[in-house]
mmCIF file of C-alpha atoms and ligand atoms in Angstrom:
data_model
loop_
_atom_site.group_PDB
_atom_site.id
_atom_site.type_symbol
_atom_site.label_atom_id
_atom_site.label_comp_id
_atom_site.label_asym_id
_atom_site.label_seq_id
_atom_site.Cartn_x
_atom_site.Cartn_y
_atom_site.Cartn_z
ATOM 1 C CA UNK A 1463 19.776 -12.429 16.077
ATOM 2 C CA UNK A 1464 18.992 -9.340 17.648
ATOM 3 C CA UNK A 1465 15.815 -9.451 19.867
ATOM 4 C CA UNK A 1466 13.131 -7.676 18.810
ATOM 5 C CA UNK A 1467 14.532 -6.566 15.581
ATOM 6 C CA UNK A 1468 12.893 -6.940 12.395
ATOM 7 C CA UNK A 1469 14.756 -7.617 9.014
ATOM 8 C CA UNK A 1470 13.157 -7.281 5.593
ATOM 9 C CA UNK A 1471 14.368 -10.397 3.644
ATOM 10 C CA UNK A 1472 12.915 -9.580 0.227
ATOM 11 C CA UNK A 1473 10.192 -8.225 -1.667
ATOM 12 C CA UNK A 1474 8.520 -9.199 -4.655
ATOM 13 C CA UNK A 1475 5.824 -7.928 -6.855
ATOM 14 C CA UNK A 1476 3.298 -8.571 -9.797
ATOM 15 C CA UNK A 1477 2.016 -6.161 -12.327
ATOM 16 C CA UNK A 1478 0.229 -6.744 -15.238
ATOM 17 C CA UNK A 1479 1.031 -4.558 -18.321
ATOM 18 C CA UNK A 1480 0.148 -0.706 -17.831
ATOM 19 C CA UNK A 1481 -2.590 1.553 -19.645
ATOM 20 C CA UNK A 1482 -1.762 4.860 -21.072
ATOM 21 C CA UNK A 1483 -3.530 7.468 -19.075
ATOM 22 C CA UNK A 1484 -3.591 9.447 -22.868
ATOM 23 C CA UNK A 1485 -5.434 6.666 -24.158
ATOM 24 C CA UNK A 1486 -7.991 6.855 -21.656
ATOM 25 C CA UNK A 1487 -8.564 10.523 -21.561
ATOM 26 C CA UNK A 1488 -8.674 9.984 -25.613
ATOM 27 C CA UNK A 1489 -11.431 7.674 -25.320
ATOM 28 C CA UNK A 1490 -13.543 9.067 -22.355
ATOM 29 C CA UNK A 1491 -12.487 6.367 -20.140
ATOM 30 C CA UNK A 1492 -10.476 9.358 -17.740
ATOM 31 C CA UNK A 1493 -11.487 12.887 -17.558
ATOM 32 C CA UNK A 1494 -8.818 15.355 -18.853
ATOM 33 C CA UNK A 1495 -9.107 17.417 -15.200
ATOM 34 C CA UNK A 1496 -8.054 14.324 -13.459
ATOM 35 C CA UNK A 1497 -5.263 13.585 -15.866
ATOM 36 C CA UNK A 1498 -3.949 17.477 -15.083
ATOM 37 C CA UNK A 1499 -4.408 16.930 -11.680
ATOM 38 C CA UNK A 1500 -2.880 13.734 -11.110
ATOM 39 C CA UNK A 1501 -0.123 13.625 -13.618
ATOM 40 C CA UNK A 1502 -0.747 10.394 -13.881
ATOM 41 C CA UNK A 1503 1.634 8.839 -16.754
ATOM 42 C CA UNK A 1504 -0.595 4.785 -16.719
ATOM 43 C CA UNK A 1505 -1.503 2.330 -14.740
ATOM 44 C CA UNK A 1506 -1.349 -1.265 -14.702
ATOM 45 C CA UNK A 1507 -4.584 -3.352 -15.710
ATOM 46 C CA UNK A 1508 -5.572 -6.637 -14.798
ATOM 47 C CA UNK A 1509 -7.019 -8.145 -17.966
ATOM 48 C CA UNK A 1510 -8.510 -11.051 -16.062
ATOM 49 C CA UNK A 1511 -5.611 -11.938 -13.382
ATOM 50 C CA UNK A 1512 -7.650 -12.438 -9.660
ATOM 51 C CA UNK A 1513 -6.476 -10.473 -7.105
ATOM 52 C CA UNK A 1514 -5.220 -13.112 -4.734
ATOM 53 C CA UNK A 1515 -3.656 -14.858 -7.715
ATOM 54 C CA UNK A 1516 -1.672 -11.645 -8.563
ATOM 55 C CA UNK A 1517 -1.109 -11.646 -5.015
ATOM 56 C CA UNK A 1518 0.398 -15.302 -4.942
ATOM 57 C CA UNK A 1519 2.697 -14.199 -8.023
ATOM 58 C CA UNK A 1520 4.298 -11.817 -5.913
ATOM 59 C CA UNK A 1521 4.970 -13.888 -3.351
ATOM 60 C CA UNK A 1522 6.505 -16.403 -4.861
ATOM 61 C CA UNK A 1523 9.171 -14.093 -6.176
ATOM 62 C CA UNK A 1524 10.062 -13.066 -2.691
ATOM 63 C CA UNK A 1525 9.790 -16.459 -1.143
ATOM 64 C CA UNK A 1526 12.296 -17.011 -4.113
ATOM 65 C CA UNK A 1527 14.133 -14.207 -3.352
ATOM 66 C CA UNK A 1528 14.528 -14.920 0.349
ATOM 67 C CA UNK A 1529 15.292 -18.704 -0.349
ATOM 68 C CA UNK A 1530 12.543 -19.275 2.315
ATOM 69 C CA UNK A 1531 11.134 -22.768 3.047
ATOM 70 C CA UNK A 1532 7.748 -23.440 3.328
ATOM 71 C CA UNK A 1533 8.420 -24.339 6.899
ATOM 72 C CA UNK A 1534 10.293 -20.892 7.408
ATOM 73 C CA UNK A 1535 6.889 -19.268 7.141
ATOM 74 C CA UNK A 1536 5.458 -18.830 10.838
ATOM 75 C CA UNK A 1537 2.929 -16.332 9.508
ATOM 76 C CA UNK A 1538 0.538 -15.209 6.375
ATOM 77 C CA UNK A 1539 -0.745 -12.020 6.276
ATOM 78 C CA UNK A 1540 -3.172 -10.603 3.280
ATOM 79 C CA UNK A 1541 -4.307 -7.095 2.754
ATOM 80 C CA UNK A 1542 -6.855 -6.206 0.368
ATOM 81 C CA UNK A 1543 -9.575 -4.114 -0.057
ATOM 82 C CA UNK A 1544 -11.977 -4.576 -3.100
ATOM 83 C CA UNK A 1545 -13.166 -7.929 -4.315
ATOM 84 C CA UNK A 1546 -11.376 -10.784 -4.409
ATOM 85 C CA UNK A 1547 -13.614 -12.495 -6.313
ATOM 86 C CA UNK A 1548 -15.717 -14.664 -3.955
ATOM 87 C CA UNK A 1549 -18.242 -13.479 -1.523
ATOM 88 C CA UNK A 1550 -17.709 -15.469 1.229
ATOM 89 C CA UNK A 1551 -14.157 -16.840 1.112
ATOM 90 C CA UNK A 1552 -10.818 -16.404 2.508
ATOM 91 C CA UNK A 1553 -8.210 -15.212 0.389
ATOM 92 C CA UNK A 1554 -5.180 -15.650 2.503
ATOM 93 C CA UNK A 1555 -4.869 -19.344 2.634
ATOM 94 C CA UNK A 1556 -5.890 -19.139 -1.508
ATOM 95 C CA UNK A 1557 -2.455 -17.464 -1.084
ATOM 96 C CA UNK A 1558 -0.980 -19.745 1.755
ATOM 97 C CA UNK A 1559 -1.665 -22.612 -0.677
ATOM 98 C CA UNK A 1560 -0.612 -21.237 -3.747
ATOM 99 C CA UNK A 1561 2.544 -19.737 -2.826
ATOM 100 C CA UNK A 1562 3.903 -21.096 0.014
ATOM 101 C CA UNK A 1563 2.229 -24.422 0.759
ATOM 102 C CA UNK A 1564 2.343 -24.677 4.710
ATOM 103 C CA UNK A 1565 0.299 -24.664 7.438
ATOM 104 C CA UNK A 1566 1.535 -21.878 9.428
ATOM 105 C CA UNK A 1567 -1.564 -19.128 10.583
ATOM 106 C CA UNK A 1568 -3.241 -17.134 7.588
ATOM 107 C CA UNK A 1569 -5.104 -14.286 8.395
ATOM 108 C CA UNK A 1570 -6.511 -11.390 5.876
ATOM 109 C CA UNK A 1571 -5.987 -7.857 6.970
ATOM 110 C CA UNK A 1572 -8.454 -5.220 5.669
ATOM 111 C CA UNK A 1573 -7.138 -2.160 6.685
ATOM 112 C CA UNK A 1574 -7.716 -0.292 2.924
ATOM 113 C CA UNK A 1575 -5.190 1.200 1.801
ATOM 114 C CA UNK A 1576 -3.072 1.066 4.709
ATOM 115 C CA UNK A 1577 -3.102 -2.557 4.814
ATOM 116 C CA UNK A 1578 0.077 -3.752 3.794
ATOM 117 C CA UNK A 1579 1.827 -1.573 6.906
ATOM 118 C CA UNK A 1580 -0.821 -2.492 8.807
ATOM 119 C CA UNK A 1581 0.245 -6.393 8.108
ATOM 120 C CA UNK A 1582 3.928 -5.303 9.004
ATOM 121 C CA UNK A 1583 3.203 -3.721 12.295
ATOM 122 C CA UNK A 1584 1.029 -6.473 13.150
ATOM 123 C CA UNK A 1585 3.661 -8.933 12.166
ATOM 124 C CA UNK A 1586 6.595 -7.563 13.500
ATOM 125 C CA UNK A 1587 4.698 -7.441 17.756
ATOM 126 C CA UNK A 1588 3.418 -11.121 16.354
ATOM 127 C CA UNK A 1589 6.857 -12.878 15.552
ATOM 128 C CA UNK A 1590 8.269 -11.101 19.191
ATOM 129 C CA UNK A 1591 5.530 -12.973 20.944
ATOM 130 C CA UNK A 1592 7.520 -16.494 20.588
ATOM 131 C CA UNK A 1593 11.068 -16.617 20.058
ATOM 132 C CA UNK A 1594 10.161 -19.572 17.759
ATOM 133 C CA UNK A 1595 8.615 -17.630 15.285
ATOM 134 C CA UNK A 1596 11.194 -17.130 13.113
ATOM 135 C CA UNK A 1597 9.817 -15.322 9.764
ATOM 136 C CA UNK A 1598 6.134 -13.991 7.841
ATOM 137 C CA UNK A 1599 4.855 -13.856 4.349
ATOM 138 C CA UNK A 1600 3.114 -10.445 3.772
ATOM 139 C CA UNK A 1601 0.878 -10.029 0.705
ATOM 140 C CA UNK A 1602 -1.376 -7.646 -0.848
ATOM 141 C CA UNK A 1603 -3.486 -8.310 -3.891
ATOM 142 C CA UNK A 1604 -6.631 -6.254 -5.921
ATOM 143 C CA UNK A 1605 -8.376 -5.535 -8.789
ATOM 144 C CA UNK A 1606 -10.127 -2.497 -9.572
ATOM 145 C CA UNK A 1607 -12.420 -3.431 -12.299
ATOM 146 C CA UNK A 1608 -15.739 -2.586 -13.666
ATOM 147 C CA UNK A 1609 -18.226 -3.449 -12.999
ATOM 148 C CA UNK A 1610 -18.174 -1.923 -9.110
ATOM 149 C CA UNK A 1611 -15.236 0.047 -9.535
ATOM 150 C CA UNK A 1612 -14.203 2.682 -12.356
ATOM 151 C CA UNK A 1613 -9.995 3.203 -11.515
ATOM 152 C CA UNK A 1614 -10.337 6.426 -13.099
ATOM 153 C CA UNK A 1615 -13.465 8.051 -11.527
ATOM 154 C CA UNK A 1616 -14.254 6.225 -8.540
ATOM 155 C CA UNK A 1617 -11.998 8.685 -6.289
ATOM 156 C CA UNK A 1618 -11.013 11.288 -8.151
ATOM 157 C CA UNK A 1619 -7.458 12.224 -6.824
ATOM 158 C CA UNK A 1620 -6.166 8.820 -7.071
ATOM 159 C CA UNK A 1621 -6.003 6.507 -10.152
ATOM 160 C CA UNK A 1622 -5.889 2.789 -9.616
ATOM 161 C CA UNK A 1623 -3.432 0.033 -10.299
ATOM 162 C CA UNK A 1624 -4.261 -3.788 -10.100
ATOM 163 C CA UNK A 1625 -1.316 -5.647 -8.564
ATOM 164 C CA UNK A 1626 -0.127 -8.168 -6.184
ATOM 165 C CA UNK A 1627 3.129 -7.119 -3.919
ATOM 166 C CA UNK A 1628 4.668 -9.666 -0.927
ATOM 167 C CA UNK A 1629 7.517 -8.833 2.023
ATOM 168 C CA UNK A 1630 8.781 -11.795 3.286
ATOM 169 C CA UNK A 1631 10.379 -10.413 6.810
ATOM 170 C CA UNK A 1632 12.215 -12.194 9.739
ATOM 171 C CA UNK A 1633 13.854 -12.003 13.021
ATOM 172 C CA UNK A 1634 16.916 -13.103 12.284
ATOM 173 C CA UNK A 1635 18.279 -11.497 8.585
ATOM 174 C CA UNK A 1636 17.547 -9.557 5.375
ATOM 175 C CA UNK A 1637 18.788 -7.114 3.261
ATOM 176 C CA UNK A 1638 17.383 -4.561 5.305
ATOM 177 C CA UNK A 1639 16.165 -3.497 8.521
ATOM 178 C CA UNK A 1640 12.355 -2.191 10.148
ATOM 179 C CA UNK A 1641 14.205 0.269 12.914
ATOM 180 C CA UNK A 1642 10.519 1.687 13.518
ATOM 181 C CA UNK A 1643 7.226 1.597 12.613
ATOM 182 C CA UNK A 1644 4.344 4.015 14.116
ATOM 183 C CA UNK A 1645 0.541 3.667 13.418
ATOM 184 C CA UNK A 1646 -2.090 6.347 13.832
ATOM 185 C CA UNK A 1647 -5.616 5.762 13.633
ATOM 186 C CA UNK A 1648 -8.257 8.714 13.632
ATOM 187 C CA UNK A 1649 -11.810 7.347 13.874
ATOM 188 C CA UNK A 1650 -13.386 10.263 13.498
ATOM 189 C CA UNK A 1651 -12.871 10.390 9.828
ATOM 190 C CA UNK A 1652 -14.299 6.880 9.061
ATOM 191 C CA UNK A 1653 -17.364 8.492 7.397
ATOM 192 C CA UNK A 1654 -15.311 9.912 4.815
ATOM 193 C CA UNK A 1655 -15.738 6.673 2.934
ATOM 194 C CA UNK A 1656 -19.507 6.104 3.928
ATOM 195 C CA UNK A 1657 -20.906 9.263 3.843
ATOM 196 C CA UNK A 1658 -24.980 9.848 3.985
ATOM 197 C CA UNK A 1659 -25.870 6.343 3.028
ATOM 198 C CA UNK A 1660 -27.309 4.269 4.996
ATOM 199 C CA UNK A 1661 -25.955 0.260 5.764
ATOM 200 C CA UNK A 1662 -27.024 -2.040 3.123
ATOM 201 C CA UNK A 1663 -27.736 -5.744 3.855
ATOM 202 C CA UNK A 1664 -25.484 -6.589 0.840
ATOM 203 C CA UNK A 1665 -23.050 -5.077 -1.455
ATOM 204 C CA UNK A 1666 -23.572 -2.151 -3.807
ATOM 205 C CA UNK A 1667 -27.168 -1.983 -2.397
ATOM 206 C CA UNK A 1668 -26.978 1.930 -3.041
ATOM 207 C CA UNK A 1669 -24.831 2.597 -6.128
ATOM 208 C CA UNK A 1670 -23.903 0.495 -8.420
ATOM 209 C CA UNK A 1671 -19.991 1.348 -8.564
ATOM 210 C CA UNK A 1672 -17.900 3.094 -5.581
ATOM 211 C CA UNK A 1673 -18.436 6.818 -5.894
ATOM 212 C CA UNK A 1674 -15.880 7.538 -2.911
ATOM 213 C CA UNK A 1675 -15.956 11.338 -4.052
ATOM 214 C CA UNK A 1676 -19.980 11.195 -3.062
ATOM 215 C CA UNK A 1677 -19.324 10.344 0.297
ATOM 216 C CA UNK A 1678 -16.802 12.713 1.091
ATOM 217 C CA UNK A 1679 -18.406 15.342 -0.150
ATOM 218 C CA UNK A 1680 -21.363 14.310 2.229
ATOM 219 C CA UNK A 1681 -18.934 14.140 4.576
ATOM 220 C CA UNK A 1682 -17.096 17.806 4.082
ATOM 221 C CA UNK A 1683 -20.580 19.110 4.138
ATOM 222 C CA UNK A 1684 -21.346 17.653 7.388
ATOM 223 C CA UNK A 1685 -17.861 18.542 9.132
ATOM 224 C CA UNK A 1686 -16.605 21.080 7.425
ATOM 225 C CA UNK A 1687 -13.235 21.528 5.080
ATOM 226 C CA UNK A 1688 -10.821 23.042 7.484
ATOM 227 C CA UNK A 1689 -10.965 21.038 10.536
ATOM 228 C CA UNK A 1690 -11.263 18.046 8.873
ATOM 229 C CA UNK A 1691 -7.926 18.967 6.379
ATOM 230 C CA UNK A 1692 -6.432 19.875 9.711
ATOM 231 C CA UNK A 1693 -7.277 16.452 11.625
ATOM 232 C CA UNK A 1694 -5.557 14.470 8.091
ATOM 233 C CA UNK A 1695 -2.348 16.807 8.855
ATOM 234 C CA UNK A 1696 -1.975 16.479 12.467
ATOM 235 C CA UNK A 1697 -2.595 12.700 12.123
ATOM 236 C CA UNK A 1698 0.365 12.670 9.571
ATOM 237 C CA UNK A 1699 2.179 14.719 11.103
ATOM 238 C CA UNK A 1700 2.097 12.749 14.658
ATOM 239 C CA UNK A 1701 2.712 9.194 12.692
ATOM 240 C CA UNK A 1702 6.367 10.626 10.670
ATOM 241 C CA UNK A 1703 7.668 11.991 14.297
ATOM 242 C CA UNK A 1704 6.691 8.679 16.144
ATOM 243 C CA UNK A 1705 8.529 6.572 13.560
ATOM 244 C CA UNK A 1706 11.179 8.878 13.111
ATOM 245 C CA UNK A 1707 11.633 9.441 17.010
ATOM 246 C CA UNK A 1708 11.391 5.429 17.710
ATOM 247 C CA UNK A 1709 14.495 5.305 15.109
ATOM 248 C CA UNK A 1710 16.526 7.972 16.612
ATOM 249 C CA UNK A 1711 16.568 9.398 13.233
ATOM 250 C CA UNK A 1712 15.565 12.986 11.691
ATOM 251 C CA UNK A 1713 13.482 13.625 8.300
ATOM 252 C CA UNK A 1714 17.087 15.058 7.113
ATOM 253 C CA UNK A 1715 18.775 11.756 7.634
ATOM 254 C CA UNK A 1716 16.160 10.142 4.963
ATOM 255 C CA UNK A 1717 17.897 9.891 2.252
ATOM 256 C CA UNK A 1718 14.531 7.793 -0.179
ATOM 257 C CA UNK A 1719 10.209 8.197 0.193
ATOM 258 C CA UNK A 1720 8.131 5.228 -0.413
ATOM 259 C CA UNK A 1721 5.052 7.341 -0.939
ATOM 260 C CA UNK A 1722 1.242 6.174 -0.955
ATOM 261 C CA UNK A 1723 0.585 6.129 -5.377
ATOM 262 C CA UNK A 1724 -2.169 8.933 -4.907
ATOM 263 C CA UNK A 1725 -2.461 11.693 -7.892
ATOM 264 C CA UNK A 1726 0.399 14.291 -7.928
ATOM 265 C CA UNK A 1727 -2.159 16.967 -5.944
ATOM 266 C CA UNK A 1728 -2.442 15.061 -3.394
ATOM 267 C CA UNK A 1729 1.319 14.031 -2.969
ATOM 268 C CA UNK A 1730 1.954 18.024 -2.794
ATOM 269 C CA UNK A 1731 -0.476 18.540 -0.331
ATOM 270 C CA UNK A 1732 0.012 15.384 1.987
ATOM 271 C CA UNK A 1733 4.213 14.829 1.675
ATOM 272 C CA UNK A 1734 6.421 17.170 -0.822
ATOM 273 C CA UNK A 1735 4.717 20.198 0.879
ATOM 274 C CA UNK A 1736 4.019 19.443 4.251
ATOM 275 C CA UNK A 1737 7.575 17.961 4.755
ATOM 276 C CA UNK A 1738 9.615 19.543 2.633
ATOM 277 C CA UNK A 1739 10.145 16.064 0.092
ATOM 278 C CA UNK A 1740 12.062 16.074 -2.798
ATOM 279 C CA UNK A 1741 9.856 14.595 -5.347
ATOM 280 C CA UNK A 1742 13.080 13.059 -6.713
ATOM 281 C CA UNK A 1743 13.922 11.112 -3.862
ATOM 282 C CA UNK A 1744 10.129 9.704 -3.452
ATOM 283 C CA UNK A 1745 9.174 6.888 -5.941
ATOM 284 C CA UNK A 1746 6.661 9.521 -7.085
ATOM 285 C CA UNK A 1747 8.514 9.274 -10.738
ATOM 286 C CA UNK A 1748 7.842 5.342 -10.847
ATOM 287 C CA UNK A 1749 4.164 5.194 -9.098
ATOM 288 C CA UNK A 1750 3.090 7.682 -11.713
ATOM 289 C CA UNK A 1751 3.376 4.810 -13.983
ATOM 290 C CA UNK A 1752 1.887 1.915 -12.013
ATOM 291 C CA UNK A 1753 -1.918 4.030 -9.681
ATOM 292 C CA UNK A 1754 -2.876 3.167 -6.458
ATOM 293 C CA UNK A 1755 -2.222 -0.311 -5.536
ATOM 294 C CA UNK A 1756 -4.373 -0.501 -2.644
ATOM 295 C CA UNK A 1757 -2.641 -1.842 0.298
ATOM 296 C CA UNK A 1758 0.462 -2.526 -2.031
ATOM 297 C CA UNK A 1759 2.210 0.578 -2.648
ATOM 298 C CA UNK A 1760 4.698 0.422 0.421
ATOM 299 C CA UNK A 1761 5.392 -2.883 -0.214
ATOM 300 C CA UNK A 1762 5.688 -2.447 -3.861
ATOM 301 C CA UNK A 1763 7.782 1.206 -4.041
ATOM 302 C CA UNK A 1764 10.558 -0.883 -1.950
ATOM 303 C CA UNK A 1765 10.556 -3.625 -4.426
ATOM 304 C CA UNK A 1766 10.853 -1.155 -7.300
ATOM 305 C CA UNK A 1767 13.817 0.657 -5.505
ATOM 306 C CA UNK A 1768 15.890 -2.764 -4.621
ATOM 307 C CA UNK A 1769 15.409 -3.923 -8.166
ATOM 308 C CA UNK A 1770 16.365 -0.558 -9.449
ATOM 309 C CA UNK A 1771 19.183 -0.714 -7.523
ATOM 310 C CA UNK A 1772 18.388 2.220 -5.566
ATOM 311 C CA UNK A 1773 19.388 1.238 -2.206
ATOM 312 C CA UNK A 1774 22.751 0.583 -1.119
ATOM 313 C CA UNK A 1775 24.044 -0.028 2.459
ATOM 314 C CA UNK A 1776 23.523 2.429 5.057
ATOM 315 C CA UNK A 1777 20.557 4.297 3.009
ATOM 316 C CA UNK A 1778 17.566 5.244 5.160
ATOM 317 C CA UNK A 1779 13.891 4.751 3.395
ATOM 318 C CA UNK A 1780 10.786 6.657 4.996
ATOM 319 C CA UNK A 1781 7.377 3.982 3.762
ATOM 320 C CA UNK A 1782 4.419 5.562 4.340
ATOM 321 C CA UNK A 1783 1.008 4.231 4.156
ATOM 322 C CA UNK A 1784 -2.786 5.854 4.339
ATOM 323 C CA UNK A 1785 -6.121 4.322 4.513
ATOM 324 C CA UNK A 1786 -9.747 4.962 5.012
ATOM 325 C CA UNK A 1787 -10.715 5.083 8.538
ATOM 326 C CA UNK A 1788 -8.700 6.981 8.698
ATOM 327 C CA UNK A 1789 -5.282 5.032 9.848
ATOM 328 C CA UNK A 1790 -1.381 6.480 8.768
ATOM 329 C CA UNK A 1791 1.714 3.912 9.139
ATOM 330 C CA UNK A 1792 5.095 5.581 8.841
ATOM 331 C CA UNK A 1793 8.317 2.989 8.755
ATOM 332 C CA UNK A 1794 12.191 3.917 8.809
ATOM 333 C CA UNK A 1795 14.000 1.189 7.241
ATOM 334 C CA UNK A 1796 17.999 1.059 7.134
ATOM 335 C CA UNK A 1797 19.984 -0.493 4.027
ATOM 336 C CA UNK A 1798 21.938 -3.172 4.993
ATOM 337 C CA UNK A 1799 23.475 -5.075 2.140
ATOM 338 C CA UNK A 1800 22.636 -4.201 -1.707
ATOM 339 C CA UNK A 1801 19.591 -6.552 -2.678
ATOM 340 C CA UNK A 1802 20.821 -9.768 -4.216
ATOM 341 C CA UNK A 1803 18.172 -9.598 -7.263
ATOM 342 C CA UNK A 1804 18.602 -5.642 -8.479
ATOM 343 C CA UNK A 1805 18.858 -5.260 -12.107
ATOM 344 C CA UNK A 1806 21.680 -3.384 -12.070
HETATM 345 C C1 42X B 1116 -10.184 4.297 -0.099
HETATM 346 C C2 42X B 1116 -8.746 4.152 -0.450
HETATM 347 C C3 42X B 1116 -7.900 4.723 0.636
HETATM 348 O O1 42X B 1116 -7.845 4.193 1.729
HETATM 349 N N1 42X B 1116 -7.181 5.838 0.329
HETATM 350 C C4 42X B 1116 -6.292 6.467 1.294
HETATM 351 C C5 42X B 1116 -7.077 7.531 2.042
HETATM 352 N N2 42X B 1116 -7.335 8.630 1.117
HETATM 353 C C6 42X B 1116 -6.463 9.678 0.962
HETATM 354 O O2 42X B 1116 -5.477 9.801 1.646
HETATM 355 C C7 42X B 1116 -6.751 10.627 -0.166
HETATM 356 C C8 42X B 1116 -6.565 12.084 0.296
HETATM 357 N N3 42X B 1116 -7.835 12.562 0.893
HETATM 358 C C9 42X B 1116 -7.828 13.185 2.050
HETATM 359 O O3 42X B 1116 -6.828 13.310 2.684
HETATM 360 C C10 42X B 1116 -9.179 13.696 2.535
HETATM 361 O O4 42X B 1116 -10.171 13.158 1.721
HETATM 362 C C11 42X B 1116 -9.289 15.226 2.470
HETATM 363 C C12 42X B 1116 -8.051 15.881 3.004
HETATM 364 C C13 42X B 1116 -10.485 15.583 3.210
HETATM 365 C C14 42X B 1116 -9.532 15.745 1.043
HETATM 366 O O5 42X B 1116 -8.528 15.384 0.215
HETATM 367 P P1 42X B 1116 -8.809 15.465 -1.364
HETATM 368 O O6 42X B 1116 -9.851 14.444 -1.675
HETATM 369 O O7 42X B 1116 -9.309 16.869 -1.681
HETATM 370 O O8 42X B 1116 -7.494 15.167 -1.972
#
């Protein structure tokens, strides 16, 4: 056991059957300029799964996967960010009870879409803090559905998935291991998601589904285009060179991208431009198919490349994650032994 070090032991996801972005534009439910834009192929629909049960699906593959013990689990982490489907409940120990059955800690990180690396960062410094913390369940779990949330309109450069992913990490082993991860937080771009409106004493007291292209259009208007394009950039910029620099690696020696599932536009703008990605090596090709997971699509990209049999020893990955708030993760994780459970 190397102190300090972090090992991914498996991953697991669950996706309910995907919709035809065709279909959609063919019955008004997506406008054709977002289907141009975003190149969007489908994306998977929930046709009444909960979020947190999605999430608990997921997890019990990689528990599975990882041949963990309830009693292996020091830690449950849960990232979401819509509904869950209560209004005053606590979704993490829904999925500390249904997947893993324990009574380890089980806290819910809402961090948007950069959740899920939020709940590895904050895992990894929290299993270093005892050497008797041995290993953590990470989940992430949502639902985009009407009637507060339209996948296809409610933020216009990114179509929406409903899934559940899980990471089941440890101290000691895995199939691969977390050489770095570096977090970046700008908090000068939180009212990109609020925009003009004021608080509300309860949900949807101003609109009655999320309009997040309203509020950063307020925004823009407020603090301009360019600087506020150039504060994203610098912010990603400054989180890829931590991670990369805390690894002792270069962007050259990456040989796979697990990129955030946001419409093709905004992958060109935010990673094949900016750094020079090969589309190819990014799981652009696969999250085309599956939308914007929420705090998932790390979490979920490296569970589609292990079970693709994608990753062999010694291959590098690059995860990235993005949220509102604005906050950027970046992770370098090294290949050790071919996943057990690949397809092929
Ligand atoms: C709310 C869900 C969530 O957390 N999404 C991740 C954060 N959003 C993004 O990264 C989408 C890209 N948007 C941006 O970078 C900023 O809004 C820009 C750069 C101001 C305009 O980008 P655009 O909307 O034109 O693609």
């Amino acid at each position: 056991m190397n102190d300090g070090a972090l090992y991914i032991r498996a991953t697991g996801t669950w996706l309910p059957p995907a919709e035809r972005v065709a279909d959609a534009v063919a019955d008004g439910r997506c406008e054709a300029a977002v289907a141009r834009s975003t190149r969007m192929e489908s994306v998977t629909v929930s046709a009444g799964e909960p979020a947190p049960e999605m999430a608990a699906r997921a997890a019990r593959t990689a528990l599975e996967r990882a041949a963990a013990e309830p009693g292996d689990i020091d830690l449950v982490l849960h990232a979401s960010f819509y509904y869950q489907g209560f209004d005053l409940w606590a979704p993490a120990s829904y999925v500390q009870r249904a997947a893993v059955g324990n009574q380890c800690p089980a806290m819910e990180i809402r961090q948007v879409s950069n959740g899920g690396m939020a709940a590895l960062d904050l895992a990894w410094a929290y299993l270093a803090a005892d050497p008797a913390r041995v290993a953590a369940l990470l989940t992430t779990g949502d639902r985009f559905c009407p009637p507060g949330f339209d996948r296809w309109r409610s933020d216009p450069g990114t179509v929406y998935g409903d899934g559940g992913t899980a990471l089941v990490v440890s101290r000691h082993s895995g199939f691969a291991r977390v050489r770095s991860i570096a977090t970046v937080s700008a908090p000068d771009l939180e009212g990109m998601h609020r925009g003009d409106d004021p608080f509300g004493p309860a949900p949807f007291s101003h609109r009655d589904v999320v309009d997040l292209d309203a509020h950063k259009r307020d925004f823009l208007a407020r603090h301009g285009v360019a600087p506020t394009v150039a504060r994203v950039a610098a912010a990603q910029e400054a989180v890829v060179k931590q991670a990369l620099a805390d690894a002792g690696l270069g962007l050259a020696d990456i040989d796979r991208f697990v990129l955030p599932h946001l419409g093709h536009r905004r992958l060109h703008v935010a990673y094949f431009a900016k750094f020079g990605i090969d589309p190819a090596r990014s799981t652009w090709s696969w999250s085309r198919t599956i939308g914007h997971l929420g705090a998932g699509d790390p979490f979920a990209g490296l569970d589609h490349l292990a079970t693709a049999g994608e990753l062999g020893p010694g291959d590098t990955c690059l995860l990235f994650g993005v949220g509102a708030g604005f906050s950027w993760s970046c992770a370098v994780v090294e290949i050790l032994d071919a996943p057990s459970w690949r397809d092929r």
